[in-house]
Coordinates of C-alpha atoms in Angstrom, one line a residue:
M188 CA 57.3 -40.1 -2.1
R189 CA 57.3 -43.7 -3.2
T190 CA 59.8 -44.7 -0.5
Y191 CA 57.6 -43.3 2.2
L192 CA 54.5 -44.9 0.8
E193 CA 56.1 -48.3 0.6
K194 CA 57.2 -48.0 4.2
L195 CA 53.7 -47.1 5.4
I196 CA 52.1 -49.8 3.4
Q197 CA 54.4 -52.3 5.0
G198 CA 53.1 -51.1 8.4
N199 CA 56.2 -49.2 9.4
N200 CA 56.2 -45.7 11.0
L201 CA 57.8 -42.6 9.6
S202 CA 60.2 -40.5 11.7
I203 CA 59.5 -36.8 12.2
E204 CA 62.0 -35.9 9.5
E205 CA 60.6 -38.5 7.1
M206 CA 57.0 -37.2 7.7
K207 CA 58.2 -33.7 7.1
A208 CA 59.9 -34.7 3.8
A209 CA 56.7 -36.5 2.7
A210 CA 54.5 -33.6 3.6
L211 CA 56.8 -31.0 1.9
A212 CA 56.7 -33.1 -1.2
C213 CA 52.9 -32.6 -1.3
F214 CA 53.4 -28.9 -2.0
K215 CA 55.4 -29.6 -5.2
E216 CA 53.7 -29.3 -8.6
S217 CA 55.2 -32.6 -9.6
I218 CA 53.1 -34.5 -6.9
T219 CA 49.7 -35.7 -8.1
E220 CA 46.5 -35.8 -6.1
S221 CA 46.6 -39.6 -6.3
E222 CA 50.0 -39.6 -4.4
I223 CA 48.6 -37.2 -1.7
A224 CA 45.5 -39.4 -1.4
A225 CA 47.8 -42.5 -1.1
L226 CA 49.8 -40.8 1.7
L227 CA 46.8 -39.9 3.7
T228 CA 45.1 -43.3 3.2
A229 CA 48.3 -45.2 4.1
L230 CA 48.7 -43.2 7.3
Q231 CA 45.1 -43.8 8.3
V232 CA 45.2 -47.5 7.6
K233 CA 48.4 -48.0 9.6
G234 CA 47.4 -45.6 12.3
E235 CA 49.3 -42.3 12.8
T236 CA 51.9 -41.9 15.5
A237 CA 52.9 -38.8 17.5
E238 CA 56.0 -38.4 15.4
E239 CA 54.0 -38.5 12.1
V240 CA 51.5 -36.0 13.6
T241 CA 54.4 -33.7 14.7
G242 CA 56.1 -33.8 11.3
L243 CA 53.0 -32.9 9.4
V244 CA 52.1 -30.1 11.8
E245 CA 55.6 -28.6 11.6
V246 CA 55.3 -28.5 7.8
I247 CA 51.9 -26.9 7.9
L248 CA 53.0 -24.3 10.3
S249 CA 56.0 -23.5 8.1
Q250 CA 53.6 -22.8 5.2
S251 CA 51.5 -20.3 7.1
A252 CA 52.1 -16.5 6.8
F253 CA 50.5 -16.2 10.3
N254 CA 53.2 -18.3 12.0
T255 CA 54.5 -16.1 14.8
D256 CA 56.2 -16.3 18.2
S257 CA 54.1 -16.2 21.3
I258 CA 53.8 -12.5 22.3
V259 CA 51.4 -12.6 25.1
N260 CA 51.6 -16.2 26.6
A261 CA 48.5 -17.1 24.6
M262 CA 46.7 -20.5 24.7
D263 CA 44.1 -22.2 22.6
N264 CA 41.2 -24.5 23.5
C265 CA 40.3 -25.8 20.1
G266 CA 39.1 -29.5 19.9
T267 CA 39.4 -32.0 17.1
G268 CA 35.7 -32.2 16.4
G269 CA 34.3 -35.5 15.0
D270 CA 32.4 -36.6 18.1
M271 CA 29.0 -36.4 16.3
S272 CA 27.3 -35.3 19.6
G273 CA 25.4 -32.4 18.2
S274 CA 26.4 -30.2 21.1
F275 CA 26.6 -26.4 21.1
N276 CA 29.8 -24.6 20.6
I277 CA 31.4 -25.4 24.0
S278 CA 35.1 -24.5 23.3
T279 CA 34.1 -21.3 21.5
T280 CA 32.0 -20.1 24.4
S281 CA 34.6 -21.3 26.9
A282 CA 37.3 -19.3 25.1
F283 CA 35.5 -16.0 26.1
V284 CA 35.4 -17.2 29.7
I285 CA 39.1 -18.0 29.7
A286 CA 39.9 -14.7 28.2
G287 CA 37.6 -12.9 30.7
A288 CA 39.8 -14.5 33.4
G289 CA 42.8 -12.7 32.0
V290 CA 44.3 -15.4 29.8
P291 CA 44.9 -14.4 26.1
V292 CA 43.2 -17.0 23.8
A293 CA 44.2 -17.4 20.2
K294 CA 41.1 -19.3 19.2
H295 CA 41.7 -21.5 16.1
G296 CA 38.7 -22.9 14.3
N297 CA 36.7 -23.7 11.2
R298 CA 33.2 -24.0 9.9
S299 CA 31.0 -26.9 10.7
V300 CA 32.5 -30.3 9.9
S301 CA 30.9 -32.9 12.2
S302 CA 28.6 -30.6 14.2
K303 CA 25.7 -28.5 13.0
T304 CA 27.6 -25.3 13.6
G305 CA 31.3 -24.8 13.7
S306 CA 33.1 -22.1 15.7
A307 CA 33.5 -19.9 12.6
D308 CA 29.7 -20.2 11.9
V309 CA 28.6 -19.0 15.3
L310 CA 31.2 -16.3 15.6
E311 CA 30.4 -14.9 12.2
Y312 CA 26.7 -14.8 13.2
L313 CA 27.7 -12.9 16.4
G314 CA 29.6 -10.3 14.3
V315 CA 33.2 -11.5 14.6
S316 CA 35.4 -11.3 11.5
L317 CA 36.9 -14.4 10.1
F318 CA 39.6 -12.6 8.1
F319 CA 41.8 -10.8 10.5
T320 CA 45.3 -10.0 9.3
R321 CA 48.3 -11.2 11.3
S322 CA 48.9 -7.8 12.8
Q323 CA 45.2 -7.5 13.7
V324 CA 45.3 -10.9 15.4
E325 CA 48.3 -9.8 17.5
E326 CA 46.6 -6.5 18.3
S327 CA 43.4 -8.2 19.4
L328 CA 45.2 -10.6 21.6
V329 CA 46.9 -7.7 23.4
Q330 CA 43.9 -5.4 23.6
N331 CA 41.0 -7.8 24.0
Q332 CA 42.6 -11.0 25.4
I333 CA 41.1 -13.0 22.5
A334 CA 41.4 -13.3 18.7
F335 CA 39.9 -15.7 16.2
L336 CA 42.0 -17.5 13.6
F337 CA 39.9 -19.0 10.8
A338 CA 41.7 -22.1 9.7
P339 CA 41.2 -21.8 5.9
H340 CA 42.4 -18.1 6.1
V341 CA 45.6 -18.7 8.1
H342 CA 46.4 -22.0 6.2
N343 CA 45.5 -21.0 2.6
A344 CA 48.6 -23.0 1.4
L345 CA 46.8 -26.3 2.2
K346 CA 44.7 -26.3 -0.9
P347 CA 46.5 -29.4 -2.3
F348 CA 45.2 -31.4 0.8
T349 CA 41.8 -29.8 0.9
K350 CA 40.5 -31.1 -2.4
V351 CA 41.9 -34.6 -1.8
R352 CA 40.3 -34.8 1.7
K353 CA 37.0 -33.7 0.2
D354 CA 37.2 -36.3 -2.6
L355 CA 38.2 -39.1 -0.2
G356 CA 35.4 -38.3 2.2
L357 CA 37.1 -40.4 4.8
P358 CA 38.8 -39.7 8.2
T359 CA 42.5 -38.9 7.8
I360 CA 45.3 -37.6 10.0
F361 CA 43.9 -34.1 9.5
N362 CA 41.0 -35.1 11.8
V363 CA 43.6 -35.2 14.6
I364 CA 45.9 -32.4 13.8
G365 CA 43.6 -29.4 13.4
P366 CA 44.0 -28.0 17.0
L367 CA 47.8 -28.5 16.7
T368 CA 48.2 -26.3 13.7
N369 CA 47.4 -22.9 15.4
P370 CA 50.1 -20.7 13.8
I371 CA 50.5 -18.6 17.0
M372 CA 53.4 -20.2 19.0
L373 CA 51.5 -21.3 22.1
N374 CA 53.0 -22.1 25.4
S375 CA 50.0 -24.0 26.6
Q376 CA 46.9 -25.6 25.2
F377 CA 43.6 -27.4 26.1
I378 CA 42.5 -29.9 23.5
G379 CA 39.5 -32.2 23.3
V380 CA 39.8 -35.4 21.2
Y381 CA 36.9 -37.5 20.0
R382 CA 38.6 -40.8 20.4
K383 CA 40.1 -42.1 23.7
D384 CA 42.9 -43.9 21.8
K385 CA 44.1 -40.6 20.4
L386 CA 44.8 -39.1 23.8
H387 CA 48.4 -40.2 24.1
I388 CA 49.2 -39.4 20.5
V389 CA 48.0 -35.8 20.8
A390 CA 49.7 -35.4 24.2
Q391 CA 53.0 -36.7 22.9
A392 CA 52.7 -34.4 19.8
L393 CA 52.1 -31.4 22.1
R394 CA 55.3 -32.3 23.9
N395 CA 57.2 -32.7 20.7
L396 CA 55.9 -29.3 19.5
G397 CA 57.3 -27.6 22.6
R398 CA 54.2 -26.9 24.7
K399 CA 55.3 -26.1 28.2
R400 CA 52.0 -27.2 29.7
A401 CA 48.8 -28.8 28.1
L402 CA 45.8 -30.8 28.9
V403 CA 44.1 -33.3 26.5
V404 CA 40.6 -34.6 27.2
N405 CA 38.3 -37.3 25.9
G406 CA 34.9 -36.6 27.4
A407 CA 32.3 -39.0 28.8
G408 CA 30.2 -40.3 25.9
G409 CA 33.1 -39.9 23.5
M410 CA 32.9 -36.1 23.3
D411 CA 35.8 -33.9 22.2
E412 CA 35.1 -31.7 25.1
A413 CA 35.0 -32.3 28.9
S414 CA 31.5 -33.7 29.6
L415 CA 29.2 -33.5 32.6
A416 CA 27.7 -36.9 31.5
G417 CA 30.2 -39.0 33.5
K418 CA 33.9 -39.9 33.7
N419 CA 36.3 -37.9 31.6
H420 CA 39.8 -39.2 30.6
L421 CA 42.6 -36.7 30.5
I422 CA 46.4 -36.4 30.2
L423 CA 48.3 -33.4 31.7
L424 CA 51.5 -32.4 30.1
E425 CA 53.6 -30.8 32.8
D426 CA 57.4 -30.4 33.0
G427 CA 57.8 -32.7 30.0
E428 CA 55.9 -35.6 31.7
L429 CA 52.5 -37.0 30.6
K430 CA 50.2 -37.6 33.6
P431 CA 46.9 -39.5 32.8
F432 CA 43.9 -39.1 35.2
T433 CA 40.2 -39.2 35.2
L434 CA 37.6 -36.6 36.3
H435 CA 34.0 -36.9 37.2
P436 CA 32.0 -33.6 37.4
E437 CA 30.9 -34.4 40.9
E438 CA 34.5 -34.4 42.1
V439 CA 34.6 -30.7 41.4
G440 CA 31.2 -29.8 42.6
L441 CA 29.3 -29.8 39.3
P442 CA 26.1 -31.6 38.5
V443 CA 25.6 -34.5 36.0
Y444 CA 23.8 -33.8 32.8
S445 CA 23.1 -36.0 29.8
I446 CA 24.6 -35.1 26.4
K447 CA 21.1 -34.5 25.1
E448 CA 20.7 -31.6 27.5
I449 CA 23.5 -29.6 25.7
Q450 CA 22.3 -30.1 22.2
G451 CA 22.9 -27.2 19.8
G452 CA 21.4 -26.2 16.5
D453 CA 22.1 -23.7 13.7
A454 CA 24.3 -20.6 14.1
K455 CA 21.4 -18.5 15.3
K456 CA 20.5 -21.0 18.1
N457 CA 24.1 -21.5 19.2
A458 CA 24.8 -17.8 19.2
T459 CA 21.8 -17.4 21.6
I460 CA 23.2 -20.2 23.8
T461 CA 26.6 -18.6 23.9
K462 CA 25.2 -15.2 24.9
N463 CA 22.9 -16.8 27.6
V464 CA 26.0 -18.6 29.0
L465 CA 28.1 -15.5 29.1
Q466 CA 25.2 -13.6 30.8
G467 CA 25.3 -16.3 33.5
N468 CA 21.9 -17.8 32.9
P469 CA 21.7 -21.2 34.8
S470 CA 21.6 -24.2 32.6
A471 CA 23.4 -27.4 31.6
Y472 CA 25.1 -25.2 28.9
L473 CA 26.5 -22.9 31.6
D474 CA 27.8 -25.7 33.8
T475 CA 29.4 -27.4 30.8
V476 CA 31.2 -24.2 29.9
I477 CA 32.3 -23.6 33.5
L478 CA 33.9 -27.1 33.5
N479 CA 35.7 -26.6 30.2
A480 CA 36.8 -23.1 30.9
G481 CA 38.0 -24.2 34.3
L482 CA 40.1 -27.0 32.7
G483 CA 41.5 -24.5 30.2
L484 CA 42.6 -22.2 33.0
Y485 CA 44.2 -25.1 34.7
A486 CA 45.9 -26.2 31.5
H487 CA 47.3 -22.7 31.1
G488 CA 48.6 -22.7 34.7
T489 CA 46.7 -19.7 35.8
A490 CA 44.7 -22.0 38.1
S491 CA 46.5 -24.0 40.6
S492 CA 43.9 -26.8 40.5
I493 CA 40.8 -27.7 38.5
K494 CA 38.6 -26.6 41.3
H495 CA 40.4 -23.3 41.3
G496 CA 40.0 -23.0 37.6
I497 CA 36.2 -23.6 37.9
E498 CA 36.0 -20.8 40.5
L499 CA 37.9 -18.4 38.2
A500 CA 35.6 -19.4 35.3
K501 CA 32.5 -18.6 37.4
E502 CA 34.0 -15.2 38.4
S503 CA 34.8 -14.4 34.8
I504 CA 31.1 -15.0 33.9
H505 CA 29.4 -13.4 36.8
S506 CA 31.6 -10.3 36.8
G507 CA 30.6 -9.7 33.2
K508 CA 34.2 -9.9 31.9
A509 CA 33.6 -12.9 29.7
L510 CA 30.7 -11.2 27.9
E511 CA 32.8 -8.1 27.7
C512 CA 35.5 -10.0 25.8
L513 CA 32.8 -11.1 23.2
T514 CA 31.5 -7.5 22.9
N515 CA 35.1 -6.1 22.5
L516 CA 35.9 -8.7 19.8
V517 CA 32.8 -7.7 17.8
H518 CA 33.6 -4.0 18.1
F519 CA 37.2 -4.8 17.0
S520 CA 35.8 -6.6 14.0
K521 CA 33.7 -3.6 13.0
K522 CA 36.6 -1.3 13.5
Y523 CA 38.6 -3.1 10.9
D524 CA 35.7 -4.2 8.7
S525 CA 37.0 -2.2 5.7
E526 CA 40.6 -3.4 6.1
V527 CA 40.2 -7.2 6.5
V528 CA 41.2 -9.3 3.5

């Protein structure tokens, strides 16, 4: 570990293999919490690279009992969090719209970190289990087009890092890698990042991790979601190439709303917002989900363009299929309520 720490302190980057070796060392009993804290701090001060992100993610995935090959061409639309916008659960709500359009969504998420209510908080309130087994996750993806993977449950080997991160109370590389650590082997992904300067790092890491197609967005106003407040900055990963572009909501026929108009609240309030959106009730919330779900469908490749994705998202909602996906996931949770661990 000392070799890697000295290299980072001197401002030098670690290769993917060096990062993997450093990360694997953190799981050894001989490594102290101080050494783990030093590694995370040194990476943060230097600034993490795509290779360092890739190496850490590969090690985390290797430690998860849920790590599995893609069985249904699933995608995820989890964001990094950290934008401090106070918005409702945009990606969680959008996941049901994407699933309603026929794309399996392995939704990776956690409890609240920077927002008032995290994806796990609102889904738990709605009646979705946070503790599906691996086989239940796979079954739900096939039957319901959607499954939820609660990060602490599917990554319970990360306890050495969890305590250190809590004690540090500072941003670390983990604030970037969360969406990349979905243990389902994904072919495609839609990720929101809270900082514009992280766009290329995350996009390059997605390419390193073997995603065939992906879309990374930093929303107007610094959101980790696509925003209706103005210009969004995106990078499309397609055929191994990274293609940056910008998108204003008016370019795809959507209105402009301020971030204040999509504020969320506690789990009860956000659950109500989610159900209202899936029922198709007109609002800034609905249009925000339509944009993000449309981008998710474009990221997956189901939609041939962003406008096409938006049309598919609207159809998913207005046909009732998006709401049906939520209803089915709740029923699935109740079915296995006595079996979950």
